[in-house]
Tab-separated table of C-alpha atoms and ligand atoms in Angstrom:
chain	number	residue	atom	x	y	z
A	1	UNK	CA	0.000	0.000	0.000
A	2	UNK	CA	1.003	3.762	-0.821
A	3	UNK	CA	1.820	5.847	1.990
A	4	UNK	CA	1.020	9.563	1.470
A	5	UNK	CA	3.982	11.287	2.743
A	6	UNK	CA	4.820	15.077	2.116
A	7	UNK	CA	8.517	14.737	0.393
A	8	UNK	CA	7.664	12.537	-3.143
A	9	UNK	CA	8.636	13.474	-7.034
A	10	UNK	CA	5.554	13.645	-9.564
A	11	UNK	CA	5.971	11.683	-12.829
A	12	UNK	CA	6.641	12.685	-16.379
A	13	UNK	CA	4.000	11.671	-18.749
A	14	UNK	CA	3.682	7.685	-19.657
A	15	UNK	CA	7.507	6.107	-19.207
A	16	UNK	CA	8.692	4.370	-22.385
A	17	UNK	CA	8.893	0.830	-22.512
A	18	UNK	CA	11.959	-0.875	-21.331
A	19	UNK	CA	14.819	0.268	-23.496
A	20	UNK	CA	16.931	-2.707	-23.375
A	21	UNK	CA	19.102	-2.538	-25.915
A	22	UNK	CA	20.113	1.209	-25.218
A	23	UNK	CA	20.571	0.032	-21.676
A	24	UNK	CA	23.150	-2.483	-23.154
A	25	UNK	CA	25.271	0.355	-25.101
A	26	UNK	CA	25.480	2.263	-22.135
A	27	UNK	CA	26.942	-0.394	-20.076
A	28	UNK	CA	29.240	-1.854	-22.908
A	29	UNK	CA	30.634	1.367	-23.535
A	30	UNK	CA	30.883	2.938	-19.818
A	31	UNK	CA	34.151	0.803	-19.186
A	32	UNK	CA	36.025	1.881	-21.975
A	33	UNK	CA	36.075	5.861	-22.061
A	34	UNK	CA	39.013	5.710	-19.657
A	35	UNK	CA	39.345	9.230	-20.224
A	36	UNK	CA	35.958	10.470	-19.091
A	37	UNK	CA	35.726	12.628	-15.480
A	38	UNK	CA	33.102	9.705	-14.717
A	39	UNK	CA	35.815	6.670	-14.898
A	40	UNK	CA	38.683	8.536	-13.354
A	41	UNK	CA	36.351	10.054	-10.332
A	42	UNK	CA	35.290	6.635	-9.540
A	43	UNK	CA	38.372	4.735	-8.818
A	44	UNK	CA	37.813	3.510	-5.272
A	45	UNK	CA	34.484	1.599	-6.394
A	46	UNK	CA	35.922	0.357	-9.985
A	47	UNK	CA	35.306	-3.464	-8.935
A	48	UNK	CA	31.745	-2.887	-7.856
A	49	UNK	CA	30.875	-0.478	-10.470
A	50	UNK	CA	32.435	-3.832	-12.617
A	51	UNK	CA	29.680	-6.146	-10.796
A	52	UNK	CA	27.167	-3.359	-11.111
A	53	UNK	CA	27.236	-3.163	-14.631
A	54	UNK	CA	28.314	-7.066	-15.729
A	55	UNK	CA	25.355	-7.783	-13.398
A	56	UNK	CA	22.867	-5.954	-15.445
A	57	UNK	CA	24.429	-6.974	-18.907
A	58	UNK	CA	23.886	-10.931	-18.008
A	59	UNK	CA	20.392	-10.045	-16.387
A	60	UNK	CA	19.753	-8.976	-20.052
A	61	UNK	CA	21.615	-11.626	-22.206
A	62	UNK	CA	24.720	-9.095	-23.431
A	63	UNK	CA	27.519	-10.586	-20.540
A	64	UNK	CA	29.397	-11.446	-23.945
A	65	UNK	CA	29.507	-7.489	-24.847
A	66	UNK	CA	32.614	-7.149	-22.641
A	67	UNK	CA	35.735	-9.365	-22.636
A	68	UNK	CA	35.757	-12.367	-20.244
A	69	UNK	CA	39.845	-12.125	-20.015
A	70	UNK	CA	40.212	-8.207	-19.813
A	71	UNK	CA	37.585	-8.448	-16.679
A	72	UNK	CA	39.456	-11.296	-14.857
A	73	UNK	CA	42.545	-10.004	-15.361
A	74	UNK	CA	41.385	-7.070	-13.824
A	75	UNK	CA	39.771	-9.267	-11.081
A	76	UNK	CA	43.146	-10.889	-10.824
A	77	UNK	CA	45.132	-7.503	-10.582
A	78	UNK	CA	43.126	-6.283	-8.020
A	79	UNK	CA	43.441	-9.524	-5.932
A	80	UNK	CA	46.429	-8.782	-3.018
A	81	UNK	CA	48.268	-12.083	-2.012
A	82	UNK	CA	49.335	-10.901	1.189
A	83	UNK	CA	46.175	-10.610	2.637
A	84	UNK	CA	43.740	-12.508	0.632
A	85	UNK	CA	41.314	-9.491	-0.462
A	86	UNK	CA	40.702	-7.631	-3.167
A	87	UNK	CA	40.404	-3.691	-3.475
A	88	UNK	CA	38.605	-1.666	-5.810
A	89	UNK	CA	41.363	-0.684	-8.246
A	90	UNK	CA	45.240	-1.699	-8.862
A	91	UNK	CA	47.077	-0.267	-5.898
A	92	UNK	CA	44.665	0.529	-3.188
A	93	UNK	CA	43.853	-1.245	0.080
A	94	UNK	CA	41.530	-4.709	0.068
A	95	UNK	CA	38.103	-4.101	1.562
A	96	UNK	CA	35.580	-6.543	1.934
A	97	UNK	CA	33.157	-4.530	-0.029
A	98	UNK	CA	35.214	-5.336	-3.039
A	99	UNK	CA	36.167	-8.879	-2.106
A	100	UNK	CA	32.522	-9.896	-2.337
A	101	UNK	CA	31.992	-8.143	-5.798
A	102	UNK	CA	35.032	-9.949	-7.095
A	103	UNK	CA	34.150	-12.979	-5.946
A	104	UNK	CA	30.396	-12.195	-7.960
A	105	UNK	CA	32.413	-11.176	-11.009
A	106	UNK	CA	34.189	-14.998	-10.736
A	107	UNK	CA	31.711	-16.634	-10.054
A	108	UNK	CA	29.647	-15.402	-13.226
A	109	UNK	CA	32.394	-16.225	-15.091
A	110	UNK	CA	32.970	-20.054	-13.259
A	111	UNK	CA	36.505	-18.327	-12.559
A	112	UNK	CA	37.323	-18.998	-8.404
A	113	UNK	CA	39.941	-20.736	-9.883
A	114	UNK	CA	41.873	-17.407	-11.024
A	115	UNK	CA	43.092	-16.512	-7.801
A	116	UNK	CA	43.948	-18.531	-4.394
A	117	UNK	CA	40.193	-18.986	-2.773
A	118	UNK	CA	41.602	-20.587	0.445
A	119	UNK	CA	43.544	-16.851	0.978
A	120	UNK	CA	39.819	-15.645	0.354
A	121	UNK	CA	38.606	-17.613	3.072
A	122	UNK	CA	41.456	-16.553	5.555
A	123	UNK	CA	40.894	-12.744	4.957
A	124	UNK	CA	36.807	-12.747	5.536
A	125	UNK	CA	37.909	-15.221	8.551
A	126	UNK	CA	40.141	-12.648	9.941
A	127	UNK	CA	37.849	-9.673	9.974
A	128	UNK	CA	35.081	-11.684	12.367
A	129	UNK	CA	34.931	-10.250	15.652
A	130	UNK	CA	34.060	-12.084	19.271
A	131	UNK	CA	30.661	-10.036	18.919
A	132	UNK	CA	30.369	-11.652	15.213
A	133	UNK	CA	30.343	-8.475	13.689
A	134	UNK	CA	32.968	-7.644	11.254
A	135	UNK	CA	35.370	-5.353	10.058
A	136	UNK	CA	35.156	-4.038	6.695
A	137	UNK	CA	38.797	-4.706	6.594
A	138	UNK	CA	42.249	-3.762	8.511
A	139	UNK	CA	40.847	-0.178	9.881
A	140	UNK	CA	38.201	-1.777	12.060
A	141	UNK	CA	34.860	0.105	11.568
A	142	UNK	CA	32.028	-2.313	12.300
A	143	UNK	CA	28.471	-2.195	9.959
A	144	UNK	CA	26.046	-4.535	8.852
A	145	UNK	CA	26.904	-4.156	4.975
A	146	UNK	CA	30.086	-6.278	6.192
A	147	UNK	CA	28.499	-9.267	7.542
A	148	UNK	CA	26.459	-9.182	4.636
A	149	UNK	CA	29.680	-9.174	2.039
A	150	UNK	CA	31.306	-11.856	4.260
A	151	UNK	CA	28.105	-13.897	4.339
A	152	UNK	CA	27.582	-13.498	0.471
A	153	UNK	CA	31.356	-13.605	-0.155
A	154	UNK	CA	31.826	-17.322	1.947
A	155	UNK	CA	28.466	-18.536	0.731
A	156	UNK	CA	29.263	-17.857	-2.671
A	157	UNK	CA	32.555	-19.865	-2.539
A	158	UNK	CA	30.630	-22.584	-0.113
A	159	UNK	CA	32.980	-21.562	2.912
A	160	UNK	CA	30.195	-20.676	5.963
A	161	UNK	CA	31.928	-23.463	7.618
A	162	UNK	CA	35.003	-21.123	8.397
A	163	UNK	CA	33.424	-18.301	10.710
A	164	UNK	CA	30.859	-18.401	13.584
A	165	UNK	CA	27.852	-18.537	11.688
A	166	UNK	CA	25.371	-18.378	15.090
A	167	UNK	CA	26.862	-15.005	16.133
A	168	UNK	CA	27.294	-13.648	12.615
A	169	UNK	CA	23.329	-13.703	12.931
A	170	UNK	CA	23.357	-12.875	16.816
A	171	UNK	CA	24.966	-9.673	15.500
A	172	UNK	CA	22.357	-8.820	12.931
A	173	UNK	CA	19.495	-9.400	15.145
A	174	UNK	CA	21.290	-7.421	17.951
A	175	UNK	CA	20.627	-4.011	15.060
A	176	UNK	CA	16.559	-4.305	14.968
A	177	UNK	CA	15.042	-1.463	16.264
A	178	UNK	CA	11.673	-1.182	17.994
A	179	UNK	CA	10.217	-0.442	14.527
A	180	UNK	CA	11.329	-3.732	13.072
A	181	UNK	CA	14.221	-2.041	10.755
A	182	UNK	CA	17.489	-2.433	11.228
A	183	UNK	CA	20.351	-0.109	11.427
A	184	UNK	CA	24.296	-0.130	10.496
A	185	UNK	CA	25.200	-1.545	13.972
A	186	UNK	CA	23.088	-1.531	17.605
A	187	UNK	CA	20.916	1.364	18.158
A	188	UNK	CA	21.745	2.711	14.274
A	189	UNK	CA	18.436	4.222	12.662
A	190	UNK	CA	16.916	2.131	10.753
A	191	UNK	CA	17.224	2.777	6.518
A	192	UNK	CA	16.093	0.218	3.652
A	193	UNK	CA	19.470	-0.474	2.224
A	194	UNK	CA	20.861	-1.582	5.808
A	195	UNK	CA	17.623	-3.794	5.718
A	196	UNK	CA	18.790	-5.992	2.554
A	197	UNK	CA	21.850	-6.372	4.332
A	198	UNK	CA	20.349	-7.997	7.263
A	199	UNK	CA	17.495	-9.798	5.653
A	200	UNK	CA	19.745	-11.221	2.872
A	201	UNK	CA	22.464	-12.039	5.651
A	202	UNK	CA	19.995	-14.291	7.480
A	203	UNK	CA	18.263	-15.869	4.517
A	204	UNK	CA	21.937	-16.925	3.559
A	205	UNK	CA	22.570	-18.162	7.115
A	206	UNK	CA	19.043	-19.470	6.927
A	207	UNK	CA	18.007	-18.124	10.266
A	208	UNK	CA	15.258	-15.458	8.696
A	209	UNK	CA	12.495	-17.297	10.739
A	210	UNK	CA	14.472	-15.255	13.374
A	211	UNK	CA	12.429	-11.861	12.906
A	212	UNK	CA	9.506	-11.035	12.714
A	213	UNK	CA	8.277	-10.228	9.096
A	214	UNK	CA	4.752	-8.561	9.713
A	215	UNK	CA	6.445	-5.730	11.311
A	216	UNK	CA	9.568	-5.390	9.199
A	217	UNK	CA	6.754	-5.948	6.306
A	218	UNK	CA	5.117	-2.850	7.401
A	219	UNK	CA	7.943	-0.558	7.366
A	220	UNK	CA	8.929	-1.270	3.983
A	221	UNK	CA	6.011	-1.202	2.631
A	222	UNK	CA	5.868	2.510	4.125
A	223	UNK	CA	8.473	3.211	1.677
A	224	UNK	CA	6.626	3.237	-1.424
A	225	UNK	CA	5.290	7.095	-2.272
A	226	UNK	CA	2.511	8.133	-4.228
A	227	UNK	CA	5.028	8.434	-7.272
A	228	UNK	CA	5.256	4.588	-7.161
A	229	UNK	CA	8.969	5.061	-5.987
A	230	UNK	CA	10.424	3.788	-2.948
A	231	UNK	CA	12.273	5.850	-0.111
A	232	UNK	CA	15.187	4.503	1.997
A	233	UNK	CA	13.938	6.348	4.819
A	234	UNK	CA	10.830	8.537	6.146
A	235	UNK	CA	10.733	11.751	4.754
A	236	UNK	CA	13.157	11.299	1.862
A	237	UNK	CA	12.303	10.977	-1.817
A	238	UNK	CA	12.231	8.412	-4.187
A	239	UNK	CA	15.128	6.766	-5.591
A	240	UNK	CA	15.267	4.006	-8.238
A	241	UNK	CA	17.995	2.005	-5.977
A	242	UNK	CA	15.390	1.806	-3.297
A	243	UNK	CA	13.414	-0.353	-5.382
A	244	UNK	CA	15.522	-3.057	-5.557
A	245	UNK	CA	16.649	-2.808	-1.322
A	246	UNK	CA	12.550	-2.680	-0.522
A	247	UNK	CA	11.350	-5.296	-2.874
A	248	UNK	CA	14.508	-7.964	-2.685
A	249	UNK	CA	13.974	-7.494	1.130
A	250	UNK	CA	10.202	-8.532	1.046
A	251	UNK	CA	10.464	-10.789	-1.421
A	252	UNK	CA	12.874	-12.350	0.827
A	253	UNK	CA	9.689	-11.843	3.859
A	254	UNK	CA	7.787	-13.621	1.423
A	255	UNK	CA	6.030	-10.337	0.987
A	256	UNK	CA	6.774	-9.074	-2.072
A	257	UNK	CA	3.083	-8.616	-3.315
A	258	UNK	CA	2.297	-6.382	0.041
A	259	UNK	CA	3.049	-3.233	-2.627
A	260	UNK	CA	1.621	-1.400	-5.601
A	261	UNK	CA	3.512	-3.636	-7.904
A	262	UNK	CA	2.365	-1.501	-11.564
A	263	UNK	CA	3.463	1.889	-9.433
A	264	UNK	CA	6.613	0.679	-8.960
A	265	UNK	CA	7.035	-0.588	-12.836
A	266	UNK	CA	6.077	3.001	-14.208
A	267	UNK	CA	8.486	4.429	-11.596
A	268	UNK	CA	11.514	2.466	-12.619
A	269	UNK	CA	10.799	2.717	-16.018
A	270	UNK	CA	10.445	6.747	-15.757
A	271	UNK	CA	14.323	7.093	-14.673
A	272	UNK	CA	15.361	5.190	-17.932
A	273	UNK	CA	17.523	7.936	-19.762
A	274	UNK	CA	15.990	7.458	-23.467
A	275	UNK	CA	19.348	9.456	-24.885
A	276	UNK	CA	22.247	7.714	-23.189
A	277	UNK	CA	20.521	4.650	-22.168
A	278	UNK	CA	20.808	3.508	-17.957
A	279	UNK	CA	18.971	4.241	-15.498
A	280	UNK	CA	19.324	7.459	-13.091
A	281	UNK	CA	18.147	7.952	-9.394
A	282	UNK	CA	15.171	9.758	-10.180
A	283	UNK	CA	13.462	10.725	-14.071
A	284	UNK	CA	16.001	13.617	-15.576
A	285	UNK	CA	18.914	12.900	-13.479
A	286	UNK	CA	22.332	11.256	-14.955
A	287	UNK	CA	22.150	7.592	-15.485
A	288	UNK	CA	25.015	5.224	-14.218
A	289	UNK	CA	25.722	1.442	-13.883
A	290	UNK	CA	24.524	1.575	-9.912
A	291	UNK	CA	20.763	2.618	-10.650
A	292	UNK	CA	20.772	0.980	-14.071
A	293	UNK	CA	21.685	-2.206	-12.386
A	294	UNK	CA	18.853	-1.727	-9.283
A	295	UNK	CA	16.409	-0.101	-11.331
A	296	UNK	CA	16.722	-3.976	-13.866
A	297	UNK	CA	17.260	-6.329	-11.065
A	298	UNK	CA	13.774	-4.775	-9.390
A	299	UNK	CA	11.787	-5.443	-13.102
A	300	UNK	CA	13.061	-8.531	-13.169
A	301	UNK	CA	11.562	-9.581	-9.665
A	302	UNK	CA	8.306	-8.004	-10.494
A	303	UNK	CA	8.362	-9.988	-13.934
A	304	UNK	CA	8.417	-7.458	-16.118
A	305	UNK	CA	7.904	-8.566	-19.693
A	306	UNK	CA	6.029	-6.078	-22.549
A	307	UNK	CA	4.744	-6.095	-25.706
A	308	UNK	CA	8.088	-6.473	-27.541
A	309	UNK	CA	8.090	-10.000	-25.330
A	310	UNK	CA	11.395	-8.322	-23.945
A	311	UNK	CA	12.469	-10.360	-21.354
A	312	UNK	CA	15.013	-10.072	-18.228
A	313	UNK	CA	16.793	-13.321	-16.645
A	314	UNK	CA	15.535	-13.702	-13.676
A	315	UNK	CA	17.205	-12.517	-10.701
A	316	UNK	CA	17.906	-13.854	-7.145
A	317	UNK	CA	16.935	-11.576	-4.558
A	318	UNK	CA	19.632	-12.350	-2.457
A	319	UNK	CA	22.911	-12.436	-4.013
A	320	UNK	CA	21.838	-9.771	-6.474
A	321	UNK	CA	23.360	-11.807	-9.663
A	322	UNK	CA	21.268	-13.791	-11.958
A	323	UNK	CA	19.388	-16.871	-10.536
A	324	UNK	CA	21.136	-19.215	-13.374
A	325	UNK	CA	24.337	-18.165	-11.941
A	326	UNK	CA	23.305	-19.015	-8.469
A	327	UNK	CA	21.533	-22.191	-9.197
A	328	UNK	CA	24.878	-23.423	-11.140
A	329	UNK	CA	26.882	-23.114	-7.558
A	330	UNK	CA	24.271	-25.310	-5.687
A	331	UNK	CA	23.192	-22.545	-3.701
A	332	UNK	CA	19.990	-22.409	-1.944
A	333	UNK	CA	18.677	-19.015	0.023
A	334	UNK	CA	15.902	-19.105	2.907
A	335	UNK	CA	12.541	-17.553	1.355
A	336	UNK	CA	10.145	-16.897	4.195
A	337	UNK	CA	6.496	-17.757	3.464
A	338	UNK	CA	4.343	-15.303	1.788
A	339	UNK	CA	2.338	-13.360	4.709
A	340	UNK	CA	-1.083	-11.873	5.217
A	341	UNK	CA	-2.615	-9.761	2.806
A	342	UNK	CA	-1.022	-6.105	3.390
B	401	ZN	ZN1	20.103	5.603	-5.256
């Protein structure tokens, strides 16, 4: 259901349909304009602005648009032996954050075997704290997002075995607040992309049955404005990411269907940029890989499909990478039952 709050966006007219193959040019091409302010501004994400965009390429049949060996080379480059992670970029500092969207990028490619997985292993291992929080990497700062990529990362390469999974999901719970969200660490507001991590950390560990979905339900289903679009938090507006951190989260509740699904279609498909291709935050802002990726991964949940018969892969909720992908690694994900009509 649509919550009427004051701070929401109203829509252009009718939002074309989904502009697929544009959406593939943009992607294809945004890698290779090395020269562009874009690519050298956005160094210290370059491996997850990699997954972003490879992501969203295979969720619409164009992965073989970009080079499998350039990319895992660049996987490989990126990969520090010392320690076991991987940073964002040649020459700067492994982070868990990028470890896990390496280890995506691999594992779309059936490539663990182009780097040392066991020193993988050792480095999430390492960052695990008595609490079963963990670092993000050698610094120390604590947040949910990194029990989420050291979840993911492990799960991905079938390694849960080698931290403490009980009190990686002790540590989770231990960030609900009273309003059934959860928050970066204990007594952190709660916001909807700090909610994926938890809810997607727990369906991995399969200890979701843990919270209590009818209230956490509720709260993201207050995200969705009159626009269609979803918020991350009261009182802010709409922004195509959102769509994927609401609706991955209930679909993991089993709760997918407590929105206005067709809202939430038009919404997405009004921030397509019909020039460049991609998606932006919001309709008329700049598109790039991050929202073009979200804005996708959301249509493909909802099943979006139009006249054209174009059709996305579908996508697992989860892990964020296609569900053919995760299927091929044996991997299975805890899906609560669907609840109570909203
Ligand atoms: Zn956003």
């Amino acid at each position: 259901m649509a919550a009427s709050l004051s701070t929401d966006i109203i829509l252009p007219n009718a939002p074309p349909d989904l502009l697929l193959p544009k959406h593939a040019g943009f992607l294809s091409k945004y890698g290779t304009a090395k020269d562009d302010y874009d690519y050298c501004m956005t160094e210290f994400l370059r491996m997850s602005g990699m997954y972003w965009g490879l992501t969203a390429l295979q969720l619409m049949d164009r992965l073989d648009s970009v080079p499998k060996e350039d990319v895992v080379a660049f996987v490989q480059d990126c990969f520090h032996e010392g320690t076991g992670g991987f940073s964002p970029a040649k020459d700067h500092d492994p982070h868990l954050l990028y470890s896990l969207s390496a280890i995506q990028i691999l594992a779309m490619y059936d490539e663990f075997k182009a780097v040392d997985c066991s020193k993988v292993v050792e480095f999430v291992q390492s960052l695990q704290q008595p609490d079963g929080s963990f670092f993000g990497d050698k610094y120390g700062e604590v947040d949910i997002r990194f029990s989420f990529c050291a979840v993911a990362t492990l799960a991905l390469m079938k390694k849960l075995d080698a931290i403490d999974t009980r009190k990686a999901a002790d540590f989770i719970l231990s960030c609900q607040n009273f309003d059934g969200g959860f928050g970066s660490k204990p007594g952190s507001e709660s916001h909807a992309g700090l909610i994926y991590c938890a809810v997607g950390t727990l369906s991995i560990l399969k200890e979701i049955d843990r919270i209590d979905g009818d209230a956490l339900g509720w709260w993201l289903c207050e995200r969705q404005l009159k626009s269609g679009g979803f918020n991350g938090r009261p009182e802010k507006l709409p922004d195509v990411c959102y769509s994927w951190w609401v609706l991955a989260s209930l679909t993991i509740l089993g709760r997918g269907d407590w929105i206005d699904q067709k809202a939430l279609i038009k919404f997405i498909l009004s921030c397509q940029d019909v020039s460049t291709g991609g998606f932006a935050d919001r309709p008329g802002d700049v598109a790039d890989p991050f929202h073009t990726l979200f804005g996708l991964g959301a249509l493909s949940i909802l099943g979006y499909e139009d006249e054209t018969t174009v059709k996305l892969k579908k996508i697992n909720p989860v892990f964020c990478m296609s569900q053919e992908v995760i299927d091929s690694l044996g991997i299975e994900v805890q899906i609560l039952p669907g609840g109570g009509a909203c």
